[in-house]
Tab-separated table of C-alpha atoms in Angstrom:
chain	number	residue	atom	x	y	z
A	1	MET	CA	0.074	-0.153	-0.123
A	2	ARG	CA	2.750	2.413	0.876
A	3	SER	CA	4.378	1.690	-2.527
A	4	GLY	CA	1.417	2.636	-4.508
A	5	ILE	CA	1.010	5.806	-2.857
A	6	THR	CA	4.745	6.818	-3.209
A	7	ARG	CA	4.149	5.696	-6.886
A	8	ARG	CA	0.953	7.632	-7.380
A	9	TRP	CA	3.098	10.446	-5.615
A	10	LEU	CA	5.447	10.169	-7.693
A	11	ARG	CA	3.519	10.325	-10.988
A	12	GLY	CA	1.374	13.360	-9.685
A	13	SER	CA	4.667	15.076	-9.006
A	14	LEU	CA	5.982	14.337	-12.425
A	15	LEU	CA	2.880	15.261	-13.992
A	16	ILE	CA	2.781	18.844	-12.288
A	17	THR	CA	6.478	19.323	-13.010
A	18	VAL	CA	6.031	18.356	-16.827
A	19	LEU	CA	3.106	21.045	-17.206
A	20	LEU	CA	4.748	23.352	-15.823
A	21	VAL	CA	7.931	22.901	-17.651
A	22	LEU	CA	6.120	22.867	-20.615
A	23	LEU	CA	4.194	26.358	-19.631
A	24	VAL	CA	7.090	27.979	-18.904
A	25	GLU	CA	9.187	26.649	-22.128
A	26	VAL	CA	5.958	27.489	-24.419
A	27	MET	CA	6.199	31.162	-22.521
A	28	PHE	CA	10.032	32.199	-22.323
A	29	LEU	CA	10.090	30.432	-26.448
A	30	TYR	CA	7.190	32.997	-27.179
A	31	SER	CA	8.475	35.887	-25.587
A	32	ALA	CA	12.324	34.955	-27.499
A	33	THR	CA	10.687	34.564	-30.650
A	34	ARG	CA	8.388	37.925	-30.328
A	35	SER	CA	12.139	39.937	-28.856
A	36	TYR	CA	13.822	38.406	-32.768
A	37	TYR	CA	10.850	39.626	-34.297
A	38	ASN	CA	10.818	43.274	-32.981
A	39	GLY	CA	14.164	43.414	-33.322
A	40	VAL	CA	14.298	42.977	-37.214
A	41	GLN	CA	11.014	45.038	-37.281
A	42	GLN	CA	12.622	47.805	-35.546
A	43	THR	CA	15.602	47.681	-37.455
A	44	MET	CA	13.519	48.068	-40.467
A	45	TYR	CA	11.428	51.056	-39.112
A	46	ARG	CA	14.547	53.093	-38.290
A	47	ARG	CA	15.772	52.558	-41.808
A	48	PHE	CA	12.443	53.958	-43.183
A	49	SER	CA	12.688	56.720	-40.351
A	50	SER	CA	16.257	57.755	-41.636
A	51	ILE	CA	15.101	57.776	-45.674
A	52	THR	CA	12.186	59.743	-44.378
A	53	GLY	CA	14.201	62.438	-42.712
A	54	GLN	CA	16.167	62.590	-46.128
A	55	LEU	CA	13.551	62.957	-48.120
A	56	LYS	CA	12.930	66.402	-46.200
A	57	MET	CA	16.180	67.606	-47.638
A	58	TYR	CA	14.974	67.783	-51.255
A	59	THR	CA	12.375	70.623	-52.602
A	60	GLY	CA	11.813	72.547	-55.810
A	61	GLU	CA	10.248	75.798	-56.833
A	62	THR	CA	6.828	73.804	-56.793
A	63	SER	CA	5.165	71.208	-55.098
A	64	GLN	CA	5.718	69.141	-58.486
A	65	LYS	CA	8.997	69.835	-58.586
A	66	THR	CA	9.664	68.791	-55.473
A	67	ALA	CA	7.599	65.432	-55.785
A	68	ALA	CA	9.504	65.013	-58.716
A	69	SER	CA	12.779	65.546	-56.912
A	70	ARG	CA	12.277	63.434	-53.762
A	71	SER	CA	11.150	60.671	-56.343
A	72	VAL	CA	14.226	60.635	-58.220
A	73	ALA	CA	15.978	60.525	-54.959
A	74	LEU	CA	13.726	57.120	-53.725
A	75	ARG	CA	14.862	55.864	-57.011
A	76	ARG	CA	18.621	56.958	-56.627
A	77	MET	CA	18.718	55.312	-52.622
A	78	VAL	CA	17.009	52.044	-54.139
A	79	GLU	CA	19.870	51.996	-56.923
A	80	GLN	CA	22.683	52.793	-54.908
A	81	PHE	CA	21.216	50.518	-51.580
A	82	SER	CA	24.371	49.251	-49.502
A	83	ASP	CA	22.521	46.598	-47.386
A	84	LYS	CA	21.581	44.113	-50.352
A	85	ASP	CA	23.290	41.397	-49.074
A	86	LYS	CA	20.807	42.088	-46.176
A	87	TYR	CA	17.745	43.755	-47.421
A	88	GLU	CA	15.632	44.047	-50.936
A	89	PHE	CA	15.022	47.595	-50.727
A	90	MET	CA	11.600	48.190	-52.985
A	91	LEU	CA	9.497	51.527	-53.877
A	92	LEU	CA	5.604	50.809	-54.698
A	93	ASP	CA	3.199	52.553	-56.248
A	94	SER	CA	-0.518	53.233	-54.620
A	95	TYR	CA	-1.820	49.809	-55.902
A	96	GLY	CA	1.087	47.981	-54.148
A	97	GLY	CA	2.960	47.493	-57.065
A	98	VAL	CA	6.661	47.200	-57.326
A	99	ILE	CA	8.117	50.374	-59.385
A	100	ALA	CA	11.976	49.828	-58.459
A	101	SER	CA	13.796	47.128	-56.806
A	102	SER	CA	17.339	47.197	-55.089
A	103	SER	CA	18.219	43.773	-56.571
A	104	GLY	CA	16.649	44.716	-59.982
A	105	THR	CA	14.109	42.872	-60.403
A	106	ASP	CA	10.216	43.089	-59.673
A	107	ALA	CA	10.745	40.473	-56.864
A	108	GLU	CA	7.722	38.423	-58.076
A	109	GLY	CA	7.250	35.682	-55.638
A	110	ILE	CA	8.950	37.183	-52.555
A	111	VAL	CA	6.869	39.755	-51.594
A	112	THR	CA	2.829	39.876	-50.154
A	113	ARG	CA	0.737	42.311	-50.052
A	114	THR	CA	0.010	41.876	-46.486
A	115	ASP	CA	2.215	44.331	-45.301
A	116	PHE	CA	0.639	47.301	-47.787
A	117	GLU	CA	-2.616	47.059	-46.816
A	118	GLN	CA	-1.588	47.272	-43.182
A	119	ALA	CA	0.094	50.316	-44.090
A	120	GLN	CA	-2.688	51.552	-45.207
A	121	ASP	CA	-5.005	50.807	-42.098
A	122	ALA	CA	-2.560	52.053	-40.102
A	123	VAL	CA	-2.284	55.211	-38.443
A	124	ASP	CA	1.479	55.693	-38.249
A	125	GLY	CA	1.544	54.558	-42.311
A	126	GLN	CA	3.933	51.212	-40.908
A	127	GLY	CA	2.506	47.487	-41.958
A	128	ILE	CA	4.631	44.301	-41.620
A	129	ALA	CA	4.064	40.828	-42.391
A	130	ILE	CA	6.268	37.525	-42.029
A	131	TYR	CA	5.864	34.573	-44.471
A	132	ARG	CA	7.277	31.979	-46.198
A	133	THR	CA	8.288	32.611	-50.090
A	134	GLN	CA	7.659	30.295	-52.928
A	135	SER	CA	11.022	28.814	-52.509
A	136	GLY	CA	9.975	28.028	-48.779
A	137	GLU	CA	12.062	30.867	-47.005
A	138	MET	CA	11.136	32.486	-44.070
A	139	VAL	CA	11.158	36.406	-44.243
A	140	MET	CA	9.820	39.693	-43.056
A	141	ALA	CA	8.265	42.761	-45.089
A	142	ALA	CA	7.994	45.918	-43.471
A	143	CYS	CA	5.964	48.648	-45.498
A	144	CYS	CA	6.027	52.380	-44.708
A	145	LEU	CA	3.956	54.835	-46.811
A	146	VAL	CA	5.973	57.858	-48.182
A	147	PRO	CA	4.582	60.922	-45.540
A	148	TYR	CA	5.778	63.483	-48.943
A	149	ALA	CA	4.369	63.143	-52.349
A	150	ALA	CA	6.884	62.081	-54.621
A	151	GLU	CA	5.063	61.314	-58.108
A	152	ASP	CA	3.897	57.747	-58.150
A	153	VAL	CA	5.874	56.616	-55.577
A	154	ALA	CA	3.283	55.773	-52.842
A	155	ALA	CA	5.116	53.551	-50.172
A	156	MET	CA	8.746	51.833	-49.498
A	157	ARG	CA	9.092	48.067	-48.477
A	158	LEU	CA	12.140	46.299	-46.654
A	159	VAL	CA	12.136	42.831	-47.101
A	160	THR	CA	14.627	40.331	-45.356
A	161	SER	CA	15.414	36.803	-44.775
A	162	LEU	CA	14.723	35.185	-41.026
A	163	THR	CA	17.106	32.173	-41.891
A	164	LEU	CA	19.260	33.483	-39.076
A	165	VAL	CA	16.967	34.221	-36.657
A	166	GLU	CA	15.053	30.520	-37.162
A	167	GLU	CA	18.504	29.271	-36.461
A	168	GLN	CA	19.168	31.181	-33.643
A	169	LEU	CA	15.534	30.239	-32.350
A	170	LYS	CA	16.390	26.456	-33.252
A	171	ARG	CA	19.324	26.962	-30.866
A	172	THR	CA	17.036	28.488	-28.196
A	173	VAL	CA	14.385	25.850	-28.196
A	174	VAL	CA	17.535	23.465	-27.901
A	175	VAL	CA	18.858	25.053	-24.994
A	176	ALA	CA	15.217	25.393	-23.322
A	177	LEU	CA	14.285	21.661	-23.813
A	178	ILE	CA	17.969	20.695	-22.207
A	179	MET	CA	16.830	23.207	-18.981
A	180	GLY	CA	13.592	21.184	-19.112
A	181	ALA	CA	14.921	17.936	-19.081
A	182	ALA	CA	17.470	19.006	-16.444
A	183	VAL	CA	14.448	20.494	-14.165
A	184	LEU	CA	12.484	16.905	-14.743
A	185	ALA	CA	15.647	14.511	-13.882
A	186	PHE	CA	16.074	16.868	-11.134
A	187	THR	CA	12.836	16.483	-10.035
A	188	ILE	CA	12.744	12.688	-10.359
A	189	MET	CA	15.908	12.449	-8.598
A	190	SER	CA	14.596	14.721	-5.699
A	191	GLY	CA	11.884	12.393	-5.956
A	192	LEU	CA	13.451	9.268	-6.075
A	193	TYR	CA	16.123	11.212	-2.846
A	194	PHE	CA	12.786	12.076	-1.308
A	195	VAL	CA	11.391	8.073	-1.320
A	196	ARG	CA	14.505	6.863	-0.019
A	197	SER	CA	14.981	10.010	2.647
A	198	ILE	CA	11.495	10.165	4.071
A	199	VAL	CA	8.960	7.874	2.382
A	200	VAL	CA	10.562	4.550	2.956
A	201	PRO	CA	12.131	5.566	6.500
A	202	LEU	CA	8.314	6.425	7.377
A	203	GLY	CA	7.243	2.974	6.080
A	204	GLN	CA	9.602	1.186	8.353
A	205	VAL	CA	8.455	3.472	11.081
A	206	GLU	CA	5.153	2.450	10.412
A	207	ARG	CA	5.422	-1.116	10.169
A	208	THR	CA	7.572	-1.219	13.261
A	209	ALA	CA	4.570	1.045	14.814
A	210	ALA	CA	2.374	-1.637	13.292
A	211	GLY	CA	4.176	-4.293	14.967
A	212	ILE	CA	4.192	-2.624	18.677
A	213	ALA	CA	0.587	-1.955	18.042
A	214	ARG	CA	0.219	-5.602	18.154
A	215	GLY	CA	2.645	-6.545	20.951
A	216	GLU	CA	5.691	-6.983	19.502
A	217	LEU	CA	7.894	-4.866	21.690
A	218	ASP	CA	10.889	-6.100	21.265
A	219	VAL	CA	11.326	-4.433	17.493
A	220	ARG	CA	13.868	-1.703	16.892
A	221	LEU	CA	14.487	0.563	14.761
A	222	PRO	CA	18.292	1.603	13.459
A	223	VAL	CA	19.188	5.003	14.663
A	224	THR	CA	22.010	7.089	13.830
A	225	GLY	CA	22.328	9.780	16.451
A	226	ASP	CA	22.430	12.337	13.789
A	227	GLU	CA	20.038	15.356	16.185
A	228	ARG	CA	19.579	17.291	12.906
A	229	ASP	CA	17.231	14.057	11.179
A	230	GLU	CA	13.603	14.450	12.075
A	231	VAL	CA	13.092	11.053	10.813
A	232	ASP	CA	16.138	9.806	13.425
A	233	ARG	CA	14.963	11.553	16.506
A	234	LEU	CA	11.395	10.236	15.444
A	235	ARG	CA	12.892	6.539	15.044
A	236	GLY	CA	14.628	6.965	18.553
A	237	THR	CA	11.086	8.104	19.785
A	238	ILE	CA	9.645	4.949	18.707
A	239	ASN	CA	12.340	2.975	20.087
A	240	ARG	CA	12.150	4.789	23.600
A	241	MET	CA	8.023	4.286	23.624
A	242	ALA	CA	8.875	0.297	22.156
A	243	GLU	CA	11.443	0.226	25.632
A	244	GLY	CA	9.139	2.143	27.828
A	245	LEU	CA	5.880	-0.341	27.002
A	246	GLU	CA	8.094	-3.293	27.211
A	247	GLU	CA	9.481	-2.633	30.268
A	248	THR	CA	5.535	-1.564	31.206
A	249	GLU	CA	4.398	-4.979	30.014
A	250	LYS	CA	7.148	-6.516	31.839
A	251	MET	CA	6.007	-4.940	35.199
A	252	LYS	CA	2.449	-5.844	34.691
A	253	ASN	CA	3.674	-9.250	34.461
A	254	GLU	CA	5.302	-9.294	37.310
A	255	PHE	CA	2.241	-6.963	39.212
A	256	ILE	CA	-0.017	-9.862	38.040
A	257	SER	CA	2.452	-12.921	39.099
A	258	SER	CA	3.043	-10.826	42.360
A	259	VAL	CA	-1.055	-10.518	42.936
A	260	SER	CA	-1.418	-13.781	41.928
A	261	HIS	CA	0.859	-14.837	44.748
A	262	GLU	CA	-0.587	-12.524	47.436
A	263	LEU	CA	-3.827	-13.481	47.192
A	264	ARG	CA	-2.889	-17.345	46.580
A	265	THR	CA	-1.520	-17.361	49.936
A	266	PRO	CA	-3.779	-16.232	52.232
A	267	LEU	CA	-6.839	-18.177	50.361
A	268	THR	CA	-4.617	-21.359	50.766
A	269	SER	CA	-4.432	-20.575	54.594
A	270	ILE	CA	-8.001	-20.187	54.575
A	271	ARG	CA	-8.930	-22.949	52.589
A	272	GLY	CA	-6.788	-24.962	55.034
A	273	TRP	CA	-8.334	-24.020	58.196
A	274	VAL	CA	-11.712	-23.861	57.444
A	275	GLU	CA	-11.076	-27.598	56.293
A	276	THR	CA	-9.264	-28.023	59.787
A	277	LEU	CA	-12.124	-26.440	61.669
A	278	ARG	CA	-15.018	-28.944	59.533
A	279	THR	CA	-13.468	-31.609	61.734
A	280	LEU	CA	-13.402	-29.500	64.988
A	281	ASP	CA	-16.703	-30.011	66.928
A	282	ASP	CA	-15.703	-28.093	69.929
A	283	PRO	CA	-15.501	-24.733	69.463
A	284	SER	CA	-13.369	-24.374	72.971
A	285	ASP	CA	-10.825	-25.964	71.203
A	286	GLU	CA	-7.625	-23.633	70.944
A	287	ASN	CA	-6.937	-24.760	67.254
A	288	TYR	CA	-10.448	-23.753	66.444
A	289	ARG	CA	-10.034	-20.152	67.817
A	290	LYS	CA	-6.543	-20.004	66.391
A	291	GLY	CA	-8.350	-20.860	63.022
A	292	LEU	CA	-10.956	-18.266	63.308
A	293	GLU	CA	-8.474	-15.697	64.300
A	294	ILE	CA	-6.130	-16.418	61.277
A	295	ILE	CA	-8.809	-16.640	58.715
A	296	ASN	CA	-10.026	-13.161	60.178
A	297	ASN	CA	-6.575	-11.754	59.865
A	298	GLU	CA	-6.112	-13.157	56.357
A	299	THR	CA	-9.766	-12.162	55.267
A	300	ALA	CA	-8.739	-8.632	56.357
A	301	ARG	CA	-5.296	-8.847	54.772
A	302	LEU	CA	-7.225	-9.923	51.504
A	303	TYR	CA	-9.532	-7.115	51.779
A	304	ASN	CA	-7.139	-4.459	52.279
A	305	MET	CA	-5.032	-5.843	48.917
A	306	VAL	CA	-8.293	-5.663	47.133
A	307	GLU	CA	-9.483	-2.033	48.182
A	308	GLU	CA	-6.176	-0.857	47.370
A	309	LEU	CA	-6.572	-2.252	43.941
A	310	LEU	CA	-10.100	-0.802	43.634
A	311	ASP	CA	-8.362	2.597	44.377
A	312	PHE	CA	-5.406	2.553	42.940
A	313	SER	CA	-7.702	1.941	39.422
A	314	ARG	CA	-10.449	4.683	40.087
A	315	LEU	CA	-7.376	7.289	40.896
A	316	GLN	CA	-5.998	6.301	37.681
A	317	ASN	CA	-9.623	6.462	35.859
A	318	GLY	CA	-10.419	9.761	37.487
A	319	ARG	CA	-13.478	8.374	39.118
A	320	LEU	CA	-11.832	8.548	43.160
A	321	LYS	CA	-13.588	11.058	44.961
A	322	MET	CA	-11.888	13.187	47.924
A	323	THR	CA	-14.191	14.441	50.266
A	324	CYS	CA	-11.752	17.026	51.846
A	325	ARG	CA	-11.934	19.681	54.256
A	326	PRO	CA	-10.053	21.331	57.331
A	327	LEU	CA	-8.250	18.883	59.317
A	328	ASP	CA	-5.836	19.086	62.303
A	329	LEU	CA	-2.741	17.374	60.387
A	330	VAL	CA	-1.221	16.331	64.034
A	331	ALA	CA	-4.422	14.664	65.122
A	332	GLU	CA	-4.458	12.439	62.204
A	333	LEU	CA	-1.101	11.256	62.244
A	334	THR	CA	-0.995	10.463	65.292
A	335	ASP	CA	-4.345	8.255	65.180
A	336	ALA	CA	-2.247	6.819	62.196
A	337	VAL	CA	0.921	6.197	64.260
A	338	LEU	CA	-1.442	4.544	66.886
A	339	PHE	CA	-2.968	2.600	64.938
A	340	CYS	CA	0.528	0.593	64.175
A	341	GLU	CA	1.817	1.056	67.298
A	342	ALA	CA	1.568	-2.461	68.515
A	343	ARG	CA	2.021	-4.076	65.430
A	344	ILE	CA	5.735	-1.650	65.468
A	345	GLN	CA	6.009	-3.431	69.052
A	346	ARG	CA	5.432	-6.971	68.197
A	347	GLU	CA	7.896	-6.781	65.170
A	348	GLY	CA	10.513	-5.328	68.141
A	349	LEU	CA	10.986	-2.301	66.584
A	350	VAL	CA	11.177	1.160	68.491
A	351	LEU	CA	8.763	4.254	67.987
A	352	VAL	CA	10.140	7.445	68.017
A	353	TYR	CA	7.102	9.819	67.817
A	354	ASN	CA	7.199	13.283	69.631
A	355	GLU	CA	3.408	14.916	68.626
A	356	PRO	CA	3.585	18.911	68.394
A	357	GLU	CA	1.450	20.681	71.368
A	358	GLU	CA	0.217	23.306	68.363
A	359	MET	CA	-2.125	22.175	65.566
A	360	ILE	CA	-1.211	22.095	61.884
A	361	PRO	CA	-4.465	23.165	59.747
A	362	VAL	CA	-4.576	21.151	56.498
A	363	TYR	CA	-7.418	20.825	54.037
A	364	ALA	CA	-7.594	17.001	52.798
A	365	ASP	CA	-9.563	14.270	52.622
A	366	PRO	CA	-9.423	12.163	56.208
A	367	ASP	CA	-9.497	8.849	54.850
A	368	ARG	CA	-6.982	8.832	51.986
A	369	LEU	CA	-4.744	10.852	53.975
A	370	ARG	CA	-4.883	8.084	57.038
A	371	GLN	CA	-4.141	5.448	54.027
A	372	VAL	CA	-0.727	7.389	52.748
A	373	PHE	CA	0.498	7.661	56.209
A	374	ILE	CA	-0.633	3.461	57.327
A	375	ASN	CA	0.733	2.564	53.832
A	376	ILE	CA	4.012	4.265	54.497
A	377	LEU	CA	4.642	2.968	58.053
A	378	ASP	CA	3.295	-0.554	56.846
A	379	ASN	CA	6.404	-0.317	54.244
A	380	ALA	CA	8.668	1.109	56.890
A	381	ILE	CA	7.463	-2.031	59.282
A	382	LYS	CA	8.191	-4.512	56.576
A	383	TYR	CA	11.798	-3.552	55.439
A	384	SER	CA	13.284	-3.079	59.463
A	385	ALA	CA	14.942	-5.929	61.028
A	386	PRO	CA	14.020	-6.225	65.016
A	387	GLY	CA	15.758	-3.556	66.849
A	388	GLY	CA	15.671	-0.755	64.366
A	389	ARG	CA	14.180	2.341	65.089
A	390	ILE	CA	10.942	4.134	63.178
A	391	THR	CA	11.078	8.097	63.387
A	392	VAL	CA	7.852	9.782	62.505
A	393	LYS	CA	8.542	13.871	62.380
A	394	LEU	CA	5.554	16.685	61.459
A	395	TRP	CA	6.792	20.329	61.466
A	396	ALA	CA	5.149	23.224	59.565
A	397	GLY	CA	6.859	25.668	57.191
A	398	GLU	CA	5.805	28.974	56.082
A	399	TYR	CA	3.057	27.926	53.234
A	400	LYS	CA	3.460	23.711	53.556
A	401	ALA	CA	3.503	21.375	56.474
A	402	PHE	CA	6.234	18.190	56.260
A	403	ILE	CA	5.776	14.814	57.643
A	404	GLU	CA	9.261	12.838	57.711
A	405	LEU	CA	9.112	8.934	58.536
A	406	ILE	CA	12.361	7.850	58.791
A	407	ASP	CA	13.526	3.957	59.215
A	408	GLN	CA	16.373	1.638	59.495
A	409	GLY	CA	15.670	-0.632	57.098
A	410	ARG	CA	17.350	-2.480	54.095
A	411	GLY	CA	16.941	0.500	52.342
A	412	ILE	CA	16.215	0.684	48.453
A	413	PRO	CA	19.017	0.071	46.039
A	414	PRO	CA	19.774	3.124	43.578
A	415	GLU	CA	18.731	1.519	40.537
A	416	ASP	CA	15.451	1.306	41.858
A	417	LEU	CA	14.907	4.531	43.904
A	418	GLU	CA	13.625	6.196	40.448
A	419	ASN	CA	11.078	3.465	39.999
A	420	VAL	CA	9.362	3.050	43.273
A	421	LYS	CA	6.294	5.392	42.694
A	422	THR	CA	5.883	3.933	39.016
A	423	LYS	CA	2.651	1.461	39.201
A	424	PHE	CA	3.232	-2.242	38.932
A	425	TYR	CA	7.095	-1.625	40.087
A	426	LYS	CA	8.710	-4.304	42.495
A	427	GLY	CA	11.998	-3.829	43.411
A	428	SER	CA	14.605	-6.264	43.578
A	429	ASN	CA	15.022	-5.971	47.524
A	430	SER	CA	11.230	-5.475	47.919
A	431	VAL	CA	8.691	-8.186	50.027
A	432	ARG	CA	5.627	-9.394	50.008
A	433	GLY	CA	3.005	-6.861	47.953
A	434	SER	CA	1.028	-5.527	45.173
A	435	GLY	CA	3.873	-3.290	44.155
A	436	ILE	CA	1.083	-0.494	43.640
A	437	GLY	CA	1.324	1.001	47.140
A	438	LEU	CA	3.826	3.930	46.668
A	439	ALA	CA	2.291	4.756	43.398
A	440	LEU	CA	-0.916	4.873	45.034
A	441	VAL	CA	0.592	7.356	47.870
A	442	ASP	CA	1.796	9.117	44.989
A	443	SER	CA	-1.161	9.539	43.377
A	444	ILE	CA	-3.177	10.649	46.242
A	445	MET	CA	-0.582	13.551	47.250
A	446	THR	CA	-0.724	14.736	44.004
A	447	ALA	CA	-4.663	14.844	44.055
A	448	LEU	CA	-4.354	16.728	47.550
A	449	ASP	CA	-1.777	19.117	45.787
A	450	GLY	CA	1.070	17.735	48.134
A	451	THR	CA	4.260	15.922	47.460
A	452	MET	CA	6.206	12.938	48.234
A	453	ASP	CA	9.656	12.370	48.035
A	454	ILE	CA	12.338	9.482	48.955
A	455	LYS	CA	15.535	9.448	49.880
A	456	SER	CA	17.467	6.121	50.680
A	457	THR	CA	21.061	4.477	51.334
A	458	LEU	CA	20.929	0.607	50.858
A	459	GLY	CA	22.150	-0.892	54.275
A	460	ARG	CA	21.321	1.941	56.440
A	461	GLY	CA	17.155	3.111	55.635
A	462	THR	CA	14.539	5.349	53.729
A	463	VAL	CA	13.582	8.679	54.275
A	464	VAL	CA	9.924	9.433	52.994
A	465	THR	CA	9.148	13.527	53.175
A	466	LEU	CA	5.162	13.782	52.517
A	467	GLY	CA	4.721	17.583	52.035
A	468	LEU	CA	0.919	19.104	52.021
A	469	PRO	CA	-0.341	23.180	51.414
A	470	LEU	CA	-0.790	24.692	55.049
A	471	TYR	CA	-4.722	25.554	55.372
A	472	LYS	CA	-4.759	29.442	55.468
A	473	ASN	CA	-8.734	29.782	56.300
A	474	LYS	CA	-10.191	31.171	59.919
A	475	LYS	CA	-13.046	29.439	60.095
A	476	PRO	CA	-13.311	26.852	62.373
A	477	PHE	CA	-12.837	22.983	61.540
A	478	SER	CA	-15.857	21.359	60.735
């Protein structure tokens, strides 16, 4: 299909170029022909003007003698005409007949009455005719009426051959054809170059993009690295897009595998304990109570995981609604810390949190804010070894409030740090989880006009800093 479009484009471009070249050449040749013919014509008219000027010098005692004197002078000019090799000089009577000729003949076969008739009808008394003689020679005849009485002489005629002019025109036509052929050749070459440099690469890009759309994410386009080449930059962009899609596809598959594993583990535990409980008839049995507790915990874990997935999906699709209102950030953070405190102690960790005495007003959704705090604290607990310290700090700046959560856990490798907020990403140092926790936290903070910054040193711990705009309205909290 691409080649068909290219061929049609080339044919259309070539046809337009041919028509333009033909139009230009026709106009050029017409202009050149008119220029050559006008030059010959003006030369003969200047001869007539010179002869007419000389006739003023011939006078007599009476008008008849003056006319006779001018007639004699004109005949003498014809007899003594010096450019007989270039022109045929003739004198005509009032009927257009030849009275005298510089060649001594009546010039039969080389003359026409057209120029004489034009001169009679023209205001300036001049006429021109271009024709072929009986021998096939192209000639130009110019006729001028004699403005003074000269007995039977009524008009003058100059006839000249156009052979040299025709030869010059032929050379001009040859040159024009060569130029036209050069223009057409340049058009064809530039079209082929265009095809090779743009159309063919674009076709390659189209095929590669179609392959990517079909799921062939490992395909790549060759690039030269030339920043001035727009097509090369496009190929580079396509390659980066394919790499990004391939990485996203990889993370998605890893996410599906991770979630499947995370869902299967509690489900296996629940199923096993359900089978065990079926065999127990005594509710007071220790295993009965233990089984119910495990089923309850695993069910809560599944519920939280599914809710996290649903929240992230809603947030990505813009369907997650934020119910924001003025809040005391100190109270919200303290509630989240107290919620996680028991678990922190069970894991053998040390919690350091000094609750600020003054309230810090923010405008946010309390449920989503609690979700952010618990998610980050959960990560700090998961990645910390027993005996480690988890520090929570809160302070207010001039325009924003800041929460800093510091752990002494295993830390995040530098190659994973820039991707931990990417959805579906699970780093090489990660433990159980869906891989969307930090992506969800980052999306919630963005929706609240807040920020999240993560700094980490491998083997020493991680610092997560959250920022929220302060609420400046003085109305009381609802």
